[in-house]
Coordinates of N, CA and C in Angstrom, one line a residue:
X729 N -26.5 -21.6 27.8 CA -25.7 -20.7 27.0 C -26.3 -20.6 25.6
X730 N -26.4 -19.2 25.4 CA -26.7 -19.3 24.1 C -26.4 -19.6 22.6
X731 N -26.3 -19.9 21.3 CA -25.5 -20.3 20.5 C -25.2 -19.2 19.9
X732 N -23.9 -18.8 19.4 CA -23.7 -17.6 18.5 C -24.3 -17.4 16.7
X733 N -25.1 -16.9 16.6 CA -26.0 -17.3 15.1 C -25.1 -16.2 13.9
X734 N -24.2 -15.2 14.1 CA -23.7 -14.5 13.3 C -22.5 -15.7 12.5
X735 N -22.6 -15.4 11.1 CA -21.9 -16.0 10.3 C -20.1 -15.3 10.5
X736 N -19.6 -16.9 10.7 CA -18.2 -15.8 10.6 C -18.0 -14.6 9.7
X737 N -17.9 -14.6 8.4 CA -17.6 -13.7 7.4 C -18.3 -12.2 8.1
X738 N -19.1 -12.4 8.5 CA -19.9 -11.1 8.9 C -19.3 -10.7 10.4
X739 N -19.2 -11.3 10.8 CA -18.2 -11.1 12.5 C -16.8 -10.7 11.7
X740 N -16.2 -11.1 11.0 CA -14.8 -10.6 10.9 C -15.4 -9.2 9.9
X741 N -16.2 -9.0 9.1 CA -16.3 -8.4 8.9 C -17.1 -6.7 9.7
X742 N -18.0 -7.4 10.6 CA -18.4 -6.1 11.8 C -16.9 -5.8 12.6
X743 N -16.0 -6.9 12.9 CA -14.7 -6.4 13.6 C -14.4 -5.2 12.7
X744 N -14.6 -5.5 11.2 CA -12.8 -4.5 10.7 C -13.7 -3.1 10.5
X745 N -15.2 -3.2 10.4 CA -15.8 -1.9 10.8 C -15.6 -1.2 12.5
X746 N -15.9 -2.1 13.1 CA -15.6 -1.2 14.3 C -14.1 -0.7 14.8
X747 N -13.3 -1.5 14.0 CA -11.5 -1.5 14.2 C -11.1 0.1 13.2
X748 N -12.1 -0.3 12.2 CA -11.8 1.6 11.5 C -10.4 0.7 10.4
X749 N -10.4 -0.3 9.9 CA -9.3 -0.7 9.2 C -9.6 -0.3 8.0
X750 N -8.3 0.3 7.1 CA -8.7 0.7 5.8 C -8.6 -0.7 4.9
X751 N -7.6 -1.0 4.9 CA -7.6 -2.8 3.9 C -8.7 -3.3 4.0
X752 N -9.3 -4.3 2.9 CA -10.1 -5.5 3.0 C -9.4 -6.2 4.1
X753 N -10.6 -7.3 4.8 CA -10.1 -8.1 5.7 C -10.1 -9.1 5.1
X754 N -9.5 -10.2 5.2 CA -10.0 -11.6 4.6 C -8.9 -13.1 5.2
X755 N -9.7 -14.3 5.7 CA -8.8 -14.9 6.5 C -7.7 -16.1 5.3
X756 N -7.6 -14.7 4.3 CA -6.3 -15.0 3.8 C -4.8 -14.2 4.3
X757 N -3.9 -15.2 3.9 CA -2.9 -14.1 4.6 C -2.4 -12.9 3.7
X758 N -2.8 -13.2 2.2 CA -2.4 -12.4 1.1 C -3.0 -11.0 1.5
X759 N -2.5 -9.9 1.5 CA -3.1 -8.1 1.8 C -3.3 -7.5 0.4
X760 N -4.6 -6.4 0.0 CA -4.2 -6.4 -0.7 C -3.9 -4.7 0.0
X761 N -3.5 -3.9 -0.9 CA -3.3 -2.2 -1.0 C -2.0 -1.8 -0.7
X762 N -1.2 -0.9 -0.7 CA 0.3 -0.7 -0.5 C 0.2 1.2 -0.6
X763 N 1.3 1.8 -0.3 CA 1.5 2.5 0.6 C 0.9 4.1 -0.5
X764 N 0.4 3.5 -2.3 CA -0.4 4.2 -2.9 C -1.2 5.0 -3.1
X765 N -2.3 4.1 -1.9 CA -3.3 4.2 -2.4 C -3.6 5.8 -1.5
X766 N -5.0 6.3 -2.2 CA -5.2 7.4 -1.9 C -6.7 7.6 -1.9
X767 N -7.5 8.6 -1.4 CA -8.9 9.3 -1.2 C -9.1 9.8 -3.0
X768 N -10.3 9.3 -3.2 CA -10.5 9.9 -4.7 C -11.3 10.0 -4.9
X769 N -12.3 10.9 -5.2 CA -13.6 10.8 -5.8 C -13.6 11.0 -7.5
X770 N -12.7 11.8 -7.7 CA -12.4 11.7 -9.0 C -13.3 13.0 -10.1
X771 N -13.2 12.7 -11.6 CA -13.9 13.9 -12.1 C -14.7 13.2 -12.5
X772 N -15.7 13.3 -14.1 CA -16.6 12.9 -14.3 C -15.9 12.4 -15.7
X773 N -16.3 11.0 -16.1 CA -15.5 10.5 -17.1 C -16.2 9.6 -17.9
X774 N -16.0 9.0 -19.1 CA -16.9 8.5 -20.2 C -16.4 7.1 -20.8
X775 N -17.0 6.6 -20.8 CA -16.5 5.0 -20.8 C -17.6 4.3 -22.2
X776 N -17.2 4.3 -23.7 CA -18.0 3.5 -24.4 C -19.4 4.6 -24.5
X777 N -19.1 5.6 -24.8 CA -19.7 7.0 -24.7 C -21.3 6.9 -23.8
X778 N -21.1 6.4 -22.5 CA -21.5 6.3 -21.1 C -21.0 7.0 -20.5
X779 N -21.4 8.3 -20.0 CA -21.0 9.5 -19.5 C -21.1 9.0 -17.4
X780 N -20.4 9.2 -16.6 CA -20.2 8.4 -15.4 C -19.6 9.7 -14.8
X781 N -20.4 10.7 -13.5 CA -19.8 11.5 -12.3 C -20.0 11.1 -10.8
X782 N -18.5 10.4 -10.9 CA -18.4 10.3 -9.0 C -18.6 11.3 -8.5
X783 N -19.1 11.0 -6.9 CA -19.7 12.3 -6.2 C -19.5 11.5 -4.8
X784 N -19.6 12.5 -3.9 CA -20.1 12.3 -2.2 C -21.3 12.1 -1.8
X785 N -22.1 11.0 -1.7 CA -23.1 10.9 -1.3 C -23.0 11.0 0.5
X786 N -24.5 11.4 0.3 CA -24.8 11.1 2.4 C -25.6 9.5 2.5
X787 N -26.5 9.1 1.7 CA -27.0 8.2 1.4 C -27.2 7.6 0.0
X788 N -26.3 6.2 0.0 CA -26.8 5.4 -1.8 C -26.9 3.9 -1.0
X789 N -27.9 3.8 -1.8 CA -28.7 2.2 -1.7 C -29.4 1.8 -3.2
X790 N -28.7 1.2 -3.9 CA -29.2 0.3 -5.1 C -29.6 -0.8 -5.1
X791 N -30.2 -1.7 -5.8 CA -30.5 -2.6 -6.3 C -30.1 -3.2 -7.7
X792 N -29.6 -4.1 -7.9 CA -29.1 -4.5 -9.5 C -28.2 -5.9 -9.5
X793 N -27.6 -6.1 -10.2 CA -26.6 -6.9 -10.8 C -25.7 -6.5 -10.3
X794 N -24.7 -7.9 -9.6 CA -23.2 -8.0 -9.2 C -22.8 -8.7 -10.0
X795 N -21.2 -8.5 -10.1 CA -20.7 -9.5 -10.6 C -19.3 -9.5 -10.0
X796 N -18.4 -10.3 -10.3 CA -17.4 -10.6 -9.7 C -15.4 -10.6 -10.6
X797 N -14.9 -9.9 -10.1 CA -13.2 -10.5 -10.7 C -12.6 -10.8 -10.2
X798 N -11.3 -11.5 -10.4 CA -10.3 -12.3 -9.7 C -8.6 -12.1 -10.2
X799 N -8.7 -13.5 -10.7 CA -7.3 -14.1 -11.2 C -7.0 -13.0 -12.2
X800 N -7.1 -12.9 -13.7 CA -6.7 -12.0 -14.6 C -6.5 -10.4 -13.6
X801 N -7.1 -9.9 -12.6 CA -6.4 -8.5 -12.5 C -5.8 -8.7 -10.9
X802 N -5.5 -10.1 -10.5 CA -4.7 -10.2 -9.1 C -3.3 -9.8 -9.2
X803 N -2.9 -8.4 -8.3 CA -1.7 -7.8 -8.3 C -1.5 -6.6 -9.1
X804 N -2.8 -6.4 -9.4 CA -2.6 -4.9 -10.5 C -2.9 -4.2 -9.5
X805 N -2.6 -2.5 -10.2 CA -3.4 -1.4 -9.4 C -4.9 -1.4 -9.8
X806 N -5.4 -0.7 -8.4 CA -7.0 -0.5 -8.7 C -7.0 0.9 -9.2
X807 N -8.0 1.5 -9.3 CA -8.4 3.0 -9.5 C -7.7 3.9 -8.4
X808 N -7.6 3.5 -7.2 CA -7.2 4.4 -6.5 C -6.1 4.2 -6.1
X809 N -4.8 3.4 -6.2 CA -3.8 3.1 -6.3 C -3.4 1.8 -5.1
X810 N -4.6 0.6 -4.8 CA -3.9 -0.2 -4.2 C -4.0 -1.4 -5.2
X811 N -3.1 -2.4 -4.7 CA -3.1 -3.7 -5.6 C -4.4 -4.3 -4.8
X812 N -4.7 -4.7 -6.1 CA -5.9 -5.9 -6.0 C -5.7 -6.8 -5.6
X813 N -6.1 -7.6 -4.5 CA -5.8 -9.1 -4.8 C -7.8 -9.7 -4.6
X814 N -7.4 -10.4 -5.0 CA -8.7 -11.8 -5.6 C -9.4 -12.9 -4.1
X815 N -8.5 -12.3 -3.1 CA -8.7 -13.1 -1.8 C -9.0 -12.0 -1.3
X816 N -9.4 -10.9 -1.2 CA -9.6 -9.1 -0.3 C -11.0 -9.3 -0.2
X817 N -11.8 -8.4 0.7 CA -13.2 -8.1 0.5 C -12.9 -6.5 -0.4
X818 N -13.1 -6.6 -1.6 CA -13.1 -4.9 -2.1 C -14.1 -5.3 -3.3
X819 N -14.6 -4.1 -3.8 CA -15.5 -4.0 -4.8 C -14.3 -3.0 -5.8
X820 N -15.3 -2.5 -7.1 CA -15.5 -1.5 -8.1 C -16.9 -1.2 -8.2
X821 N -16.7 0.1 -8.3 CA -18.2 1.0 -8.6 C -18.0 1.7 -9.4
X822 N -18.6 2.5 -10.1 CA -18.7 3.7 -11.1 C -18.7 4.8 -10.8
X823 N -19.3 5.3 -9.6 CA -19.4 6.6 -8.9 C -19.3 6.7 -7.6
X824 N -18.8 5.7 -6.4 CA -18.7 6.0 -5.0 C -17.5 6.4 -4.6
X825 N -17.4 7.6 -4.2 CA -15.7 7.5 -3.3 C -14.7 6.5 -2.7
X826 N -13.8 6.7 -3.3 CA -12.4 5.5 -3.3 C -11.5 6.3 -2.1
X827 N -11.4 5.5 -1.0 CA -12.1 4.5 -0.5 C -13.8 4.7 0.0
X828 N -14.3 4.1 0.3 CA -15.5 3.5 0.7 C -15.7 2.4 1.1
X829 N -16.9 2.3 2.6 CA -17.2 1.2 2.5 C -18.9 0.6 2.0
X830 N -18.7 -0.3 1.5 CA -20.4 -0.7 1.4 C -20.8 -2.3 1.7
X831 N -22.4 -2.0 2.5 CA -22.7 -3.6 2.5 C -23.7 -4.6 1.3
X832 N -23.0 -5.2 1.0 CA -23.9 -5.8 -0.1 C -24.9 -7.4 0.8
X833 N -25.6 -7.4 0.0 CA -27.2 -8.5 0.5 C -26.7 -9.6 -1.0
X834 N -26.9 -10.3 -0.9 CA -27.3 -11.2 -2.2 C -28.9 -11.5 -2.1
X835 N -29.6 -10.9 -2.6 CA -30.9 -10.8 -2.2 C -31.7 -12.4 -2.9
X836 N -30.6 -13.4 -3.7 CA -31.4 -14.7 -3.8 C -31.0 -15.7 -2.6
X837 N -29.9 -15.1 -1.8 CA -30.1 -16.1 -0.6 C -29.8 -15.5 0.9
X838 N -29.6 -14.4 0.9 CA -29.9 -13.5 1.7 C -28.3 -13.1 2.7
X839 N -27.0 -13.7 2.1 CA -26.0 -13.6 2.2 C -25.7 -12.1 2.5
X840 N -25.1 -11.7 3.0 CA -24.3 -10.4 3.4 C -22.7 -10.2 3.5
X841 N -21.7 -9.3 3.0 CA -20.6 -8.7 3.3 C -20.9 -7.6 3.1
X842 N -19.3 -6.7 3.8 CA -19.3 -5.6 3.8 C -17.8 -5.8 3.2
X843 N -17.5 -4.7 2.1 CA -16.5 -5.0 1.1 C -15.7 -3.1 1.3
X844 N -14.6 -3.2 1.0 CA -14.1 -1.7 0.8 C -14.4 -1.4 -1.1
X845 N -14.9 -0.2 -1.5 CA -14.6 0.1 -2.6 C -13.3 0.8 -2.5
X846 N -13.0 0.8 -3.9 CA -11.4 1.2 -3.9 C -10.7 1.1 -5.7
X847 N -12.4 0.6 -6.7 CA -11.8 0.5 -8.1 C -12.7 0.9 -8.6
X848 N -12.9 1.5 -10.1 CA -13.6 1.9 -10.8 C -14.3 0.8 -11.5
X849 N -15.8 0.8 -12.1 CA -16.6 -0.8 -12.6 C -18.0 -0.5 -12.4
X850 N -18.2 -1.8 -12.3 CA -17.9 -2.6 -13.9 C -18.5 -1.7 -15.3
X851 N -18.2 -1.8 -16.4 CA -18.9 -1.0 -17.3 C -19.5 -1.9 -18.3
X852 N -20.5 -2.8 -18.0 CA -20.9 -4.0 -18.8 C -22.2 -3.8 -18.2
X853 N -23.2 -3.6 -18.8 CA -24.4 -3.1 -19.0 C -25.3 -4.0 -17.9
X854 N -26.2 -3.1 -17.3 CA -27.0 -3.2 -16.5 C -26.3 -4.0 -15.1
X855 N -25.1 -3.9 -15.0 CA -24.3 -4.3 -13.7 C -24.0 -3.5 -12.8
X856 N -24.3 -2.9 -11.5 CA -23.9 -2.2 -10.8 C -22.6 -1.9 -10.2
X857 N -22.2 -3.2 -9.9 CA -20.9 -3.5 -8.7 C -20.2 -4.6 -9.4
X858 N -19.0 -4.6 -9.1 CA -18.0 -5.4 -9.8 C -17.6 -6.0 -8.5
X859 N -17.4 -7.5 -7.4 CA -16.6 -7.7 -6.5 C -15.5 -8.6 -7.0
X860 N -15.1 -8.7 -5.5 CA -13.5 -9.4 -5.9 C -14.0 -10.7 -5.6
X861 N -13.7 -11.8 -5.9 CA -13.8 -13.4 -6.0 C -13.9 -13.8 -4.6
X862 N -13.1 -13.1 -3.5 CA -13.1 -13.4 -2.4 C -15.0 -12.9 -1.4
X863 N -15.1 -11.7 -2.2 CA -16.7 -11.5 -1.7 C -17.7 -12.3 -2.6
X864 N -17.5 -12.7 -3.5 CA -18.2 -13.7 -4.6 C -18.5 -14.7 -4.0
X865 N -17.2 -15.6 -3.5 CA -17.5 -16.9 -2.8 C -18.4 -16.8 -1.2
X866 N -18.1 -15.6 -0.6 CA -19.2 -15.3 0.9 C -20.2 -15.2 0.4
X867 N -20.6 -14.5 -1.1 CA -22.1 -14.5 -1.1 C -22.6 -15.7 -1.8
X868 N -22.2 -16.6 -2.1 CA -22.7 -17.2 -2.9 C -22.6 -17.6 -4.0
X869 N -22.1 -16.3 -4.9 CA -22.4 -16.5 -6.2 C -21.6 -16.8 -7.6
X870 N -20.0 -17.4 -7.1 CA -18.9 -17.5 -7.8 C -19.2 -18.3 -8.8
X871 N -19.7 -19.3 -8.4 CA -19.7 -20.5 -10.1 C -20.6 -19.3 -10.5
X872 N -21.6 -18.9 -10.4 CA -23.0 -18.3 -11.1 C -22.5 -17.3 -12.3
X873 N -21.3 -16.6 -11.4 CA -20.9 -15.9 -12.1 C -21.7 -14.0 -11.5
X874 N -23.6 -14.1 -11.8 CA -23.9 -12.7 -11.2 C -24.7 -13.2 -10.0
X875 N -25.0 -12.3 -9.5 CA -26.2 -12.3 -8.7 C -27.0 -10.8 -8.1
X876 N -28.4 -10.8 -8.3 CA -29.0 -9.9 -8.0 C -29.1 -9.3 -6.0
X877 N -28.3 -8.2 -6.2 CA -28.0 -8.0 -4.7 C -28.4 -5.8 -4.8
X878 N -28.1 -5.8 -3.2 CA -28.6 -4.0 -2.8 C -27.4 -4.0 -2.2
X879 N -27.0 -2.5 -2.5 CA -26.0 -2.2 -2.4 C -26.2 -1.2 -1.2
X880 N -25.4 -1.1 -0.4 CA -25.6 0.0 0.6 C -24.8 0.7 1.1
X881 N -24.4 1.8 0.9 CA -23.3 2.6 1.6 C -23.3 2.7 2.9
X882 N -22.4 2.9 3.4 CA -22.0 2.4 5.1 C -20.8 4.1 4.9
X883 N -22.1 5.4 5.3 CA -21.4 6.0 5.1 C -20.9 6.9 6.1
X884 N -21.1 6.2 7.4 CA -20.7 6.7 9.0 C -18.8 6.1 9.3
X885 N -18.6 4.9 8.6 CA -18.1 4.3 8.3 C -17.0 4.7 7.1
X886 N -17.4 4.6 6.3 CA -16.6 5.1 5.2 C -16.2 6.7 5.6
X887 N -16.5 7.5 6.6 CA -16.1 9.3 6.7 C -15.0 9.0 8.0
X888 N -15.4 8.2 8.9 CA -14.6 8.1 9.5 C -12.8 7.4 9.3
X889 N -13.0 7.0 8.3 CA -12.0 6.1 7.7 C -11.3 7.3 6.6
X890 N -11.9 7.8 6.3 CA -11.4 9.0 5.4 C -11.1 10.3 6.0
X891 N -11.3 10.7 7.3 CA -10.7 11.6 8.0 C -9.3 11.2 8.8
X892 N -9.2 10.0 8.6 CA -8.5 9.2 9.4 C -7.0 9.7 8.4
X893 N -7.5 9.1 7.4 CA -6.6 9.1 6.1 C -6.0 10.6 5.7
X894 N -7.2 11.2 5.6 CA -6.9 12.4 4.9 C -6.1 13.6 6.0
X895 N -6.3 13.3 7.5 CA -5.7 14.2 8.4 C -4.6 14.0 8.5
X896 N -4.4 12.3 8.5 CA -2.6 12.1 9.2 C -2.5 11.0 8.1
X897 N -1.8 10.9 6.9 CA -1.3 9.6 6.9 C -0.3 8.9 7.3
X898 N 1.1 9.3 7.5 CA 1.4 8.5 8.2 C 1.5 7.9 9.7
X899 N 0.3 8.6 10.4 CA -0.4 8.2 11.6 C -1.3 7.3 11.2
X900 N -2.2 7.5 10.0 CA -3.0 6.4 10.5 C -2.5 4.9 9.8
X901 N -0.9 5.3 9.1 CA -0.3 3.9 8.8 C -0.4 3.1 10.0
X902 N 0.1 3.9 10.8 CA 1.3 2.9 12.0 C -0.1 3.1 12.8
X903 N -1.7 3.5 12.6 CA -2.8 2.9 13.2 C -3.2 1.6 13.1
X904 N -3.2 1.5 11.2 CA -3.6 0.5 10.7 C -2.4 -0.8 10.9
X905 N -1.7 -0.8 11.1 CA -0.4 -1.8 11.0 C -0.9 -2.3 12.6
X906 N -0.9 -1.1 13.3 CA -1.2 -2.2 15.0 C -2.6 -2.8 14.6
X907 N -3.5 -2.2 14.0 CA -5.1 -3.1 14.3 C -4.6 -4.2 13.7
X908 N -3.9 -4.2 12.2 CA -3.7 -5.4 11.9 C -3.3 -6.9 12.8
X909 N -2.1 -6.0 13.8 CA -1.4 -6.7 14.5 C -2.6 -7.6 15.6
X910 N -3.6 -6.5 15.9 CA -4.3 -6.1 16.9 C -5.6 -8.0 16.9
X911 N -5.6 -8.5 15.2 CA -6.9 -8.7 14.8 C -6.4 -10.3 14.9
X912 N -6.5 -10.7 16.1 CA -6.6 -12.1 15.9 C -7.7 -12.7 16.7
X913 N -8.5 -13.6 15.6 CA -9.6 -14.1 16.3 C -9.6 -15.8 16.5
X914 N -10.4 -16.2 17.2 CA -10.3 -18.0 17.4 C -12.0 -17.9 17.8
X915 N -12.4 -19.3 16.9 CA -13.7 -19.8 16.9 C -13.4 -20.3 18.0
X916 N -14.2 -20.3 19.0 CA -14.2 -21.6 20.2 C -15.5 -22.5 20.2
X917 N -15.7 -23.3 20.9 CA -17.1 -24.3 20.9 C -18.5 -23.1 21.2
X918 N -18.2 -22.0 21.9 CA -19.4 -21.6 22.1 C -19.2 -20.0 21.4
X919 N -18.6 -20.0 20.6 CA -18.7 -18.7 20.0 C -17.2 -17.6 19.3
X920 N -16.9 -16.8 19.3 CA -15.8 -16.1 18.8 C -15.1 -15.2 19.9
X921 N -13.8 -15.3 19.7 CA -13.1 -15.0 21.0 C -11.7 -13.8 19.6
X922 N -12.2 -11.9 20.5 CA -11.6 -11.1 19.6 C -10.2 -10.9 20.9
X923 N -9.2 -11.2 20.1 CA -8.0 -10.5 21.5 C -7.4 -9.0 21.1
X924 N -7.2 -8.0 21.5 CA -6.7 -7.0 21.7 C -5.6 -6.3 22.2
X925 N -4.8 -5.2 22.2 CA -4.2 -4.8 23.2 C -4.3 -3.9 23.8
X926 N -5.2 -3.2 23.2 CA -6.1 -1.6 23.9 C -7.5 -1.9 24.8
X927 N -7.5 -1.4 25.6 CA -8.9 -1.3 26.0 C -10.2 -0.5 25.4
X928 N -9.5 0.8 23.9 CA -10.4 1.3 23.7 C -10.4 0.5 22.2
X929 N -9.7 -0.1 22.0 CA -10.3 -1.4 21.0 C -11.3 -2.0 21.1
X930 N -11.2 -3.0 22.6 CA -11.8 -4.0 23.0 C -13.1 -3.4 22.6
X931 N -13.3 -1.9 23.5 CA -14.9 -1.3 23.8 C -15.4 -1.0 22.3
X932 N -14.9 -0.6 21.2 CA -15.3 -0.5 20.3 C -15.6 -1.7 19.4
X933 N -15.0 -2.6 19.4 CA -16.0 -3.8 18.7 C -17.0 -4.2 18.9
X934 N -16.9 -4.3 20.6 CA -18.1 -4.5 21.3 C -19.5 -4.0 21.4
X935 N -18.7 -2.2 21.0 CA -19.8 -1.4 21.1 C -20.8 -1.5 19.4
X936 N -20.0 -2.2 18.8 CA -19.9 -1.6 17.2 C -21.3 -2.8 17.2
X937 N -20.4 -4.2 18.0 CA -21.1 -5.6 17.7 C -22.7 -5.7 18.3
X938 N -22.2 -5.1 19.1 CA -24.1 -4.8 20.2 C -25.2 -4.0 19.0
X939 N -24.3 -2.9 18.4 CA -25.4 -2.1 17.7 C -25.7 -2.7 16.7
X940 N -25.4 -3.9 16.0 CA -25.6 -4.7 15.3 C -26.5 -5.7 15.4
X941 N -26.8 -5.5 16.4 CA -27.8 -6.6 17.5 C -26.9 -7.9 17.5
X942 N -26.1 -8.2 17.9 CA -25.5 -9.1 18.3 C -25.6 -9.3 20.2
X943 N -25.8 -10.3 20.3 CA -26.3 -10.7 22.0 C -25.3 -11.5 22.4
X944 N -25.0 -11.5 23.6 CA -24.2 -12.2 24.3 C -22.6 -11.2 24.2
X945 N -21.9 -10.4 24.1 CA -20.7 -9.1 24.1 C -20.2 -8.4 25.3
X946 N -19.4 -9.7 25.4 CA -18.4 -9.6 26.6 C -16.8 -8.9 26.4
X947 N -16.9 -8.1 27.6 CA -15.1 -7.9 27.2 C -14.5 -8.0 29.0
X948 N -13.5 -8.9 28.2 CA -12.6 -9.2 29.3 C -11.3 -9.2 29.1
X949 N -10.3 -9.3 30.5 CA -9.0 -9.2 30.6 C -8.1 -10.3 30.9
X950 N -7.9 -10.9 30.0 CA -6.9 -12.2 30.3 C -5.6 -12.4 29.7
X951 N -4.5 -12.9 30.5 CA -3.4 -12.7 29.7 C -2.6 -11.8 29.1
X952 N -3.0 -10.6 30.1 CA -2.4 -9.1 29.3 C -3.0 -8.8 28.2
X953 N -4.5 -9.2 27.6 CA -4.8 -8.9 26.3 C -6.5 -8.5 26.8
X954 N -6.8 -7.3 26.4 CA -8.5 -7.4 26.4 C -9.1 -8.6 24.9
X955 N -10.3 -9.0 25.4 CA -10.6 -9.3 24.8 C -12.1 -10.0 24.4
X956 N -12.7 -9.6 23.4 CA -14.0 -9.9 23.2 C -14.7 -10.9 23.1
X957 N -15.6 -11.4 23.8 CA -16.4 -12.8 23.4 C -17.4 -12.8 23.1
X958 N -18.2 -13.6 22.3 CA -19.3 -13.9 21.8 C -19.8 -14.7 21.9
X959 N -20.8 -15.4 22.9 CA -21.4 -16.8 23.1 C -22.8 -16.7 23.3

């Protein structure tokens, strides 16, 4: 049998991509975002006479300085109207569409998450991305404070999640509320075990997880629940 080599953080995080969840995921129980928040790209605006226009990209991939916030703005609003919390995977950017998703690399030790943007940031010179303390600690770099990482838009990902939003919202509430329901996972000895209640769940993590190159992506039916494995 083979051993599963994907880092949890990155498995719960390929789940909440293929699940189409708007929230950060994080295996805290704290959520952050509330019934606010909204699609924004925004106008073009000036910060410390640093002139800054959000836009729609098809493709952004940087390189630069992260850095990270927490405690001091846990339970505020972000730029786009959800509360923060310091345990979420979310970023701040300067110019990517609110919501969004992007994958960040810590390129000094080769760490990866995928974070929702959803706040405006950082504006502290030569910094790209601002994350939340909760992506800070998956990559590594919390005591550090920065770390030099590429930022990548995940923008197949991020459109789908925004037509979702923008067609129906209060359909894709009571979408998002079942995946929540939907997302319970258990490490086992040989790998990660996703349970579901849909079968076009099941097929899409699966499908999501394979294209990821993830090996060994089983789905099966036990206990009235589909459910995905990974060994």
């Amino acid at each position: 049998m083979a051993v599963l080599l994907v880092p949890y953080p990155i498995f719960l995080s390929l789940v909440c991509l293929a699940l189409g969840l708007l929230q950060g995921c994080t295996t805290s129980a704290t959520k952050s975002g509330h019934n606010g928040a909204h699609y924004k790209i925004g106008t073009s605006y000036s910060i410390n006479g640093v002139a800054y226009k959000p836009q729609y990209y098809d493709h952004y991939e940087e390189i630069g300085i992260a850095s990270w916030y927490g405690e001091g703005f846990h339970n505020k609003l972000t730029a786009n109207g959800d509360v923060f919390s310091r345990f979420s995977l979310t970023a701040a950017h300067k110019t990517l569409p609110m919501p969004s998703f992007v994958e960040i690399t810590n390129l000094e030790n080769g760490k990866k998450v995928i974070v929702k943007v959803n706040d405006r940031g950082p504006f502290v010179e030569n910094r790209i991305i601002d994350l939340s303390e909760k992506a800070a600690i998956l990559l590594g770099f919390r005591d550090k404070g920065t770390a030099k990482v590429k930022v990548l838009y995940l923008g197949k990902m991020s459109r789908n999640i925004l037509y979702e939003q923008l067609s129906n919202k209060a359909r894709y509430a009571k979408l998002e509320e079942r995946h929540r329901k939907d997302l319970i996972t258990a490490k086992t000895s040989v790998g990660y075990i996703l349970k579901v209640t849909e079968a076009a769940h099941a097929k899409r993590v699966a499908s999501e997880l394979r294209r990821q190159g993830i090996q060994g992506v089983r789905v099966l039916f036990k206990a009235g629940k589909y459910q995905v494995h990974l060994h």
